[in-house]
Short mmCIF file of C-alpha atoms (C1' of nucleotides) in Angstrom, two decimals:
data_model
loop_
_atom_site.label_atom_id
_atom_site.label_comp_id
_atom_site.label_asym_id
_atom_site.label_seq_id
_atom_site.Cartn_x
_atom_site.Cartn_y
_atom_site.Cartn_z
CA UNK A 1 -10.14 -9.57 -2.37
CA UNK A 2 -10.79 -5.79 -2.44
CA UNK A 3 -11.45 -4.05 1.14
CA UNK A 4 -13.68 -1.83 -0.03
CA UNK A 5 -13.75 -0.09 2.79
CA UNK A 6 -10.82 1.66 5.17
CA UNK A 7 -8.31 -0.37 5.18
CA UNK A 8 -5.25 1.04 6.96
CA UNK A 9 -3.96 0.81 3.35
CA UNK A 10 -1.85 -2.68 2.80
CA UNK A 11 2.07 -1.35 2.76
CA UNK A 12 2.85 1.99 2.11
CA UNK A 13 0.94 4.58 4.34
CA UNK A 14 -0.01 8.02 4.60
CA UNK A 15 -0.46 6.98 8.73
CA UNK A 16 -0.73 4.22 10.68
CA UNK A 17 -4.93 4.91 10.52
CA UNK A 18 -4.99 6.60 14.34
CA UNK A 19 -8.12 8.13 16.18
CA UNK A 20 -5.86 11.70 15.95
CA UNK A 21 -5.83 11.54 11.81
CA UNK A 22 -9.63 13.04 12.49
CA UNK A 23 -8.29 15.39 14.40
CA UNK A 24 -9.22 18.95 12.51
CA UNK A 25 -6.09 20.26 14.91
CA UNK A 26 -3.88 17.20 13.09
CA UNK A 27 -2.23 18.33 9.82
CA UNK A 28 -1.65 15.44 8.26
CA UNK A 29 -4.93 13.90 9.23
CA UNK A 30 -5.97 12.09 5.96
CA UNK A 31 -9.04 10.19 4.48
CA UNK A 32 -10.07 7.68 6.22
CA UNK A 33 -12.68 5.68 3.89
CA UNK A 34 -11.56 4.78 0.69
CA UNK A 35 -15.81 6.00 0.34
CA UNK A 36 -15.99 5.18 -3.62
CA UNK A 37 -14.37 1.67 -3.04
CA UNK A 38 -14.89 1.18 -7.00
CA UNK A 39 -18.25 0.35 -5.53
CA UNK A 40 -19.48 0.24 -2.38
CA UNK A 41 -20.34 4.17 -2.69
CA UNK A 42 -23.41 3.06 -6.26
CA UNK A 43 -24.11 -0.38 -3.45
CA UNK A 44 -24.93 2.10 -0.29
CA UNK A 45 -26.90 4.48 -3.53
CA UNK A 46 -28.89 1.32 -4.42
CA UNK A 47 -29.84 0.35 -1.20
CA UNK A 48 -30.38 4.61 0.33
CA UNK A 49 -34.26 3.88 -0.74
CA UNK A 50 -34.42 0.03 1.22
CA UNK A 51 -33.64 -3.56 1.20
CA UNK A 52 -32.45 -5.06 -1.91
CA UNK A 53 -31.84 -8.40 -3.15
CA UNK A 54 -28.58 -9.29 -4.98
CA UNK A 55 -30.32 -10.19 -8.70
CA UNK A 56 -31.46 -7.06 -7.89
CA UNK A 57 -28.64 -5.00 -7.01
CA UNK A 58 -27.22 -6.56 -10.45
CA UNK A 59 -29.31 -4.21 -12.44
CA UNK A 60 -27.92 -0.83 -12.09
CA UNK A 61 -24.54 -2.45 -11.31
CA UNK A 62 -24.71 -4.80 -14.87
CA UNK A 63 -20.86 -4.38 -15.55
CA UNK A 64 -20.02 -5.18 -12.18
CA UNK A 65 -19.51 -9.33 -12.13
CA UNK A 66 -21.09 -11.19 -9.87
CA UNK A 67 -18.00 -12.04 -7.80
CA UNK A 68 -17.01 -8.63 -7.50
CA UNK A 69 -20.04 -8.03 -6.53
CA UNK A 70 -20.60 -10.65 -4.19
CA UNK A 71 -16.76 -9.43 -2.48
CA UNK A 72 -18.15 -6.29 -2.36
CA UNK A 73 -21.22 -6.68 -0.32
CA UNK A 74 -19.06 -8.93 1.79
CA UNK A 75 -16.39 -5.90 2.77
CA UNK A 76 -19.34 -4.01 3.92
CA UNK A 77 -20.49 -6.75 5.31
CA UNK A 78 -17.67 -6.95 7.74
CA UNK A 79 -17.26 -3.52 8.50
CA UNK A 80 -21.06 -2.73 9.25
CA UNK A 81 -22.43 -1.06 6.64
CA UNK A 82 -24.40 -3.35 5.92
CA UNK A 83 -26.70 -6.71 6.72
CA UNK A 84 -26.56 -9.67 4.62
CA UNK A 85 -30.52 -11.69 5.37
CA UNK A 86 -30.67 -14.41 3.40
CA UNK A 87 -34.29 -16.39 4.33
CA UNK A 88 -34.46 -20.41 3.64
CA UNK A 89 -36.73 -20.81 0.68
CA UNK A 90 -36.63 -21.84 -2.68
CA UNK A 91 -35.60 -20.43 -4.88
CA UNK A 92 -32.93 -19.02 -2.78
CA UNK A 93 -33.78 -15.39 -1.78
CA UNK A 94 -30.68 -12.57 0.64
CA UNK A 95 -31.54 -9.02 0.81
CA UNK A 96 -29.04 -6.60 1.52
CA UNK A 97 -29.41 -3.41 3.16
CA UNK A 98 -28.14 -0.66 5.10
CA UNK A 99 -27.41 -0.22 8.88
CA UNK A 100 -27.30 2.58 11.10
CA UNK A 101 -23.73 3.35 10.42
CA UNK A 102 -23.63 2.38 6.46
CA UNK A 103 -27.07 5.03 6.47
CA UNK A 104 -24.67 7.54 8.52
CA UNK A 105 -22.20 7.71 5.46
CA UNK A 106 -25.45 9.80 2.41
CA UNK A 107 -23.89 13.02 4.79
CA UNK A 108 -19.91 12.85 3.30
CA UNK A 109 -21.57 11.68 0.32
CA UNK A 110 -24.04 14.61 0.01
CA UNK A 111 -22.04 16.45 0.47
CA UNK A 112 -18.96 14.86 -2.07
CA UNK A 113 -22.61 15.26 -4.62
CA UNK A 114 -23.14 18.81 -3.89
CA UNK A 115 -19.40 19.54 -4.58
CA UNK A 116 -19.43 17.63 -7.95
CA UNK A 117 -22.51 19.98 -8.73
CA UNK A 118 -21.47 23.32 -7.87
CA UNK A 119 -17.54 22.48 -9.37
CA UNK A 120 -16.85 19.34 -11.10
CA UNK A 121 -17.16 21.47 -14.74
CA UNK A 122 -14.99 23.56 -13.97
CA UNK A 123 -12.16 20.34 -13.35
CA UNK A 124 -13.61 19.21 -16.69
CA UNK A 125 -12.91 22.41 -18.14
CA UNK A 126 -9.14 22.71 -16.47
CA UNK A 127 -8.45 19.08 -17.74
CA UNK A 128 -9.63 20.05 -20.68
CA UNK A 129 -7.65 23.16 -21.58
CA UNK A 130 -4.80 21.63 -20.21
CA UNK A 131 -4.94 18.64 -22.73
CA UNK A 132 -5.15 20.97 -25.65
CA UNK A 133 -2.68 23.07 -24.31
CA UNK A 134 0.08 19.55 -24.67
CA UNK A 135 -1.59 18.21 -28.21
CA UNK A 136 -2.85 21.94 -30.40
CA UNK A 137 -3.82 19.90 -33.20
CA UNK A 138 -3.83 16.32 -34.70
CA UNK A 139 -1.05 17.26 -36.42
CA UNK A 140 0.98 17.80 -33.53
CA UNK A 141 3.00 15.22 -32.60
CA UNK A 142 2.02 16.75 -28.98
CA UNK A 143 4.86 16.46 -26.41
CA UNK A 144 8.08 18.78 -28.01
CA UNK A 145 10.67 17.03 -26.29
CA UNK A 146 11.44 19.82 -23.87
CA UNK A 147 10.17 23.85 -23.61
CA UNK A 148 5.98 24.27 -22.86
CA UNK A 149 4.22 24.75 -19.44
CA UNK A 150 6.36 28.36 -17.67
CA UNK B 1 0.23 8.51 -14.61
CA UNK B 2 -2.56 8.28 -12.08
CA UNK B 3 -4.93 9.96 -13.55
CA UNK B 4 -5.54 11.65 -10.61
CA UNK B 5 -9.44 12.67 -8.92
CA UNK B 6 -11.82 12.04 -11.51
CA UNK B 7 -11.49 10.41 -14.85
CA UNK B 8 -14.56 8.83 -16.33
CA UNK B 9 -13.04 5.34 -15.27
CA UNK B 10 -10.90 4.04 -18.10
CA UNK B 11 -12.83 0.54 -18.57
CA UNK B 12 -15.94 -0.40 -16.93
CA UNK B 13 -17.38 2.43 -15.61
CA UNK B 14 -21.12 2.76 -13.82
CA UNK B 15 -22.10 5.81 -15.53
CA UNK B 16 -20.32 7.80 -17.90
CA UNK B 17 -19.60 11.25 -15.81
CA UNK B 18 -22.98 13.05 -16.41
CA UNK B 19 -23.63 15.72 -15.22
CA UNK B 20 -26.75 14.19 -13.76
CA UNK B 21 -24.90 11.46 -11.65
CA UNK B 22 -24.89 14.70 -9.43
CA UNK B 23 -29.18 15.68 -8.75
CA UNK B 24 -30.18 14.58 -5.76
CA UNK B 25 -32.62 13.01 -7.78
CA UNK B 26 -30.94 10.98 -9.98
CA UNK B 27 -30.94 7.37 -8.08
CA UNK B 28 -27.71 5.92 -10.23
CA UNK B 29 -25.58 9.55 -9.03
CA UNK B 30 -21.73 8.56 -7.47
CA UNK B 31 -19.15 9.56 -7.07
CA UNK B 32 -17.44 11.51 -8.90
CA UNK B 33 -13.63 12.33 -8.03
CA UNK B 34 -11.77 10.11 -6.62
CA UNK B 35 -10.81 11.57 -3.39
CA UNK B 36 -8.60 9.66 -2.27
CA UNK B 37 -7.13 9.17 -5.47
CA UNK B 38 -4.04 7.49 -3.39
CA UNK B 39 -2.06 11.18 -2.45
CA UNK B 40 -4.09 13.72 -3.69
CA UNK B 41 -5.41 13.83 -0.35
CA UNK B 42 -3.15 13.99 1.96
CA UNK B 43 -1.59 16.83 -0.74
CA UNK B 44 -4.41 19.36 0.01
CA UNK B 45 -4.00 19.08 3.21
CA UNK B 46 -0.19 19.90 3.19
CA UNK B 47 -1.73 22.79 1.05
CA UNK B 48 -3.99 23.76 3.33
CA UNK B 49 -1.88 27.04 5.19
CA UNK B 50 -0.05 28.33 1.78
CA UNK B 51 2.59 26.87 -0.81
CA UNK B 52 5.15 24.77 -0.49
CA UNK B 53 8.32 23.90 -2.56
CA UNK B 54 8.35 19.67 -3.92
CA UNK B 55 10.84 18.99 -0.69
CA UNK B 56 8.94 20.26 1.47
CA UNK B 57 5.97 18.12 0.60
CA UNK B 58 8.42 15.04 0.58
CA UNK B 59 8.71 15.51 4.42
CA UNK B 60 4.69 14.75 5.03
CA UNK B 61 5.25 12.38 2.10
CA UNK B 62 8.23 10.71 2.74
CA UNK B 63 6.61 7.36 2.07
CA UNK B 64 6.57 8.42 -1.44
CA UNK B 65 8.24 8.09 -4.37
CA UNK B 66 9.69 11.14 -5.98
CA UNK B 67 7.92 9.65 -8.90
CA UNK B 68 4.69 9.16 -7.57
CA UNK B 69 4.53 12.00 -5.98
CA UNK B 70 5.44 13.99 -9.42
CA UNK B 71 3.46 12.69 -11.41
CA UNK B 72 -0.06 13.14 -8.92
CA UNK B 73 1.04 16.94 -8.67
CA UNK B 74 0.63 17.06 -11.95
CA UNK B 75 -2.30 15.31 -12.66
CA UNK B 76 -3.13 17.96 -9.47
CA UNK B 77 -2.31 20.80 -12.14
CA UNK B 78 -3.83 19.30 -15.20
CA UNK B 79 -7.19 19.91 -13.13
CA UNK B 80 -6.98 22.97 -11.71
CA UNK B 81 -6.63 22.39 -8.75
CA UNK B 82 -2.92 23.41 -7.84
CA UNK B 83 -1.02 25.32 -8.89
CA UNK B 84 2.56 24.82 -10.37
CA UNK B 85 5.04 28.09 -10.24
CA UNK B 86 8.98 27.32 -11.12
CA UNK B 87 11.26 30.57 -10.39
CA UNK B 88 14.23 31.22 -12.41
CA UNK B 89 16.49 30.82 -9.81
CA UNK B 90 19.88 28.41 -9.12
CA UNK B 91 18.95 26.54 -7.35
CA UNK B 92 15.26 25.46 -9.17
CA UNK B 93 12.30 26.61 -6.56
CA UNK B 94 9.41 25.35 -7.35
CA UNK B 95 6.17 25.94 -5.34
CA UNK B 96 2.86 24.14 -5.26
CA UNK B 97 -0.09 26.63 -3.94
CA UNK B 98 -4.35 25.40 -3.64
CA UNK B 99 -6.69 27.18 -6.28
CA UNK B 100 -9.16 28.32 -5.39
CA UNK B 101 -11.04 25.21 -6.48
CA UNK B 102 -8.63 22.68 -4.90
CA UNK B 103 -9.65 24.81 -1.50
CA UNK B 104 -13.39 24.71 -2.30
CA UNK B 105 -13.01 20.81 -2.26
CA UNK B 106 -11.47 21.26 1.97
CA UNK B 107 -15.68 20.95 3.22
CA UNK B 108 -16.36 17.91 1.51
CA UNK B 109 -13.46 16.63 2.90
CA UNK B 110 -14.16 18.09 6.57
CA UNK B 111 -17.37 16.19 6.43
CA UNK B 112 -15.60 13.25 5.92
CA UNK B 113 -12.91 14.41 8.61
CA UNK B 114 -15.65 14.25 10.89
CA UNK B 115 -17.26 11.22 10.02
CA UNK B 116 -14.25 9.23 10.44
CA UNK B 117 -14.46 10.96 13.56
CA UNK B 118 -17.98 10.44 14.86
CA UNK B 119 -17.74 6.31 13.01
CA UNK B 120 -14.87 4.98 12.35
CA UNK B 121 -14.87 3.50 16.65
CA UNK B 122 -17.81 1.43 15.28
CA UNK B 123 -16.74 0.23 11.99
CA UNK B 124 -12.73 -1.52 12.94
CA UNK B 125 -15.54 -2.83 15.84
CA UNK B 126 -17.26 -4.47 13.30
CA UNK B 127 -14.77 -5.95 11.22
CA UNK B 128 -12.58 -7.61 13.78
CA UNK B 129 -15.64 -8.82 15.46
CA UNK B 130 -16.47 -10.20 11.90
CA UNK B 131 -13.06 -11.70 11.97
CA UNK B 132 -12.95 -12.93 15.59
CA UNK B 133 -15.81 -14.63 14.03
CA UNK B 134 -14.04 -16.33 11.91
CA UNK B 135 -11.48 -17.24 13.10
CA UNK B 136 -11.77 -17.96 16.98
CA UNK B 137 -8.16 -19.00 17.84
CA UNK B 138 -5.01 -19.00 16.19
CA UNK B 139 -5.03 -22.97 16.56
CA UNK B 140 -8.27 -22.92 14.72
CA UNK B 141 -7.51 -23.31 10.66
CA UNK B 142 -9.94 -20.64 9.72
CA UNK B 143 -12.61 -20.62 6.92
CA UNK B 144 -14.62 -24.09 8.17
CA UNK B 145 -15.53 -25.77 4.51
CA UNK B 146 -19.03 -24.22 4.06
CA UNK B 147 -21.09 -23.75 7.10
CA UNK B 148 -20.89 -20.23 9.69
CA UNK B 149 -22.63 -17.08 8.52
CA UNK B 150 -26.42 -17.21 9.06
"C1'" DC C 1 16.86 21.22 -6.41
"C1'" DC C 2 13.78 19.38 -8.86
"C1'" DG C 3 12.10 15.87 -10.97
"C1'" DT C 4 12.73 12.01 -15.40
"C1'" DA C 5 14.10 7.72 -16.55
"C1'" DT C 6 13.38 2.43 -16.64
"C1'" DC C 7 12.37 -1.80 -14.96
"C1'" DC C 8 9.20 -4.40 -12.71
"C1'" DC C 9 5.91 -6.50 -9.41
"C1'" DT C 10 1.53 -6.48 -7.35
"C1'" DG C 11 -3.69 -6.44 -6.64
"C1'" DA C 12 -8.13 -5.54 -7.70
"C1'" DC C 13 -10.51 -6.24 -10.89
"C1'" DG C 14 -13.42 -8.40 -15.22
"C1'" DA C 15 -14.60 -12.68 -17.73
"C1'" DT C 16 -16.09 -17.27 -18.24
"C1'" DA C 17 -17.51 -21.14 -16.11
"C1'" DC C 18 -19.65 -24.05 -12.70
"C1'" DT C 19 -22.34 -25.18 -8.15
"C1'" DG C 20 -26.24 -25.69 -3.99
"C1'" DC D 1 -31.92 -17.49 -7.71
"C1'" DA D 2 -27.37 -16.46 -5.34
"C1'" DG D 3 -23.17 -17.08 -5.24
"C1'" DT D 4 -18.67 -19.70 -6.10
"C1'" DA D 5 -13.96 -21.14 -8.48
"C1'" DT D 6 -10.80 -20.39 -12.36
"C1'" DC D 7 -7.52 -17.96 -14.84
"C1'" DG D 8 -5.91 -14.44 -16.98
"C1'" DT D 9 -4.72 -8.93 -17.23
"C1'" DC D 10 -3.24 -4.98 -17.02
"C1'" DA D 11 -2.61 -0.16 -14.51
"C1'" DG D 12 -1.12 2.17 -10.63
"C1'" DG D 13 2.96 2.37 -7.93
"C1'" DG D 14 7.44 1.02 -5.50
"C1'" DA D 15 13.06 1.34 -6.15
"C1'" DT D 16 16.66 2.13 -7.77
"C1'" DA D 17 19.21 5.49 -11.19
"C1'" DC D 18 20.27 8.91 -14.16
"C1'" DG D 19 19.73 14.49 -15.99
"C1'" DG D 20 18.67 19.28 -16.36
#
DNA sequence: CCGTATCCCTGACGATACTG
DNA sequence: CAGTATCGTCAGGGATACGG
């Protein structure tokens, strides 16, 4: 079971997830939520415009198996980020919707997206340059045994 | 090797990490960086106040083995988030420092921390309430076979 | 001091099939 | 339609030991 968002980090954890980790004065303050808990980010985006049914979510998340999607949704429901409403009809209908708490995540998410729009290109450039430094040509065996990298 | 931050997500990915994913108009825009790539977040915080040596980083990150710390640092160096400077002394000395690109992450990170300070308590409350609903007492076997959860 | 080299283990997923 | 059950994989990363 994916623990979705927070989760005090099972075993070896930087901190046991205390409140002062979010005090700007605390030097060790850490990221509380695994905002990108693999699918949570995308699910929130899918629900941004209103409630969605399970099968509706499966369209943009086609690469997520129903099992994993279901687990993710339940974990998010557990954390109070979304609600699950089942209508006793036939065929059954279930709708997922963002809570206020879940919606409050849109702010930090937008901040991160804004960072991506402005800086991701530079990061990818740096990565490409780094890889090219290690593999100058396709004829190179790559990874000289010891030197390189000042 | 931990791929640190971005990484187009190896196999089944929601999107191949294109630029328009960061367009606020794109409904599928996703989180580009795995901001919390396990240790990257904490490393950035450790470097926030200035360059640090490898052994200095090991103090606040005592639970990270040198192997993993080394891998994380190299991945971040590859992505242009930090620099690695080795001084040819004896004993050897190496200093890691944030680049401008790495420092630009502090903005989104602070936004996330601010979210944590304001809302994390509510998330934890919701989680606790959910778990208690499933395990009302220590005498309960938990997980009734089918009902519960409207 | 600053890392690498090995080994191994776990838990998050993915594939596929099947129910209420 | 809305999931669950079962099985398998595989990469992240922890433990330990060693090298420049």
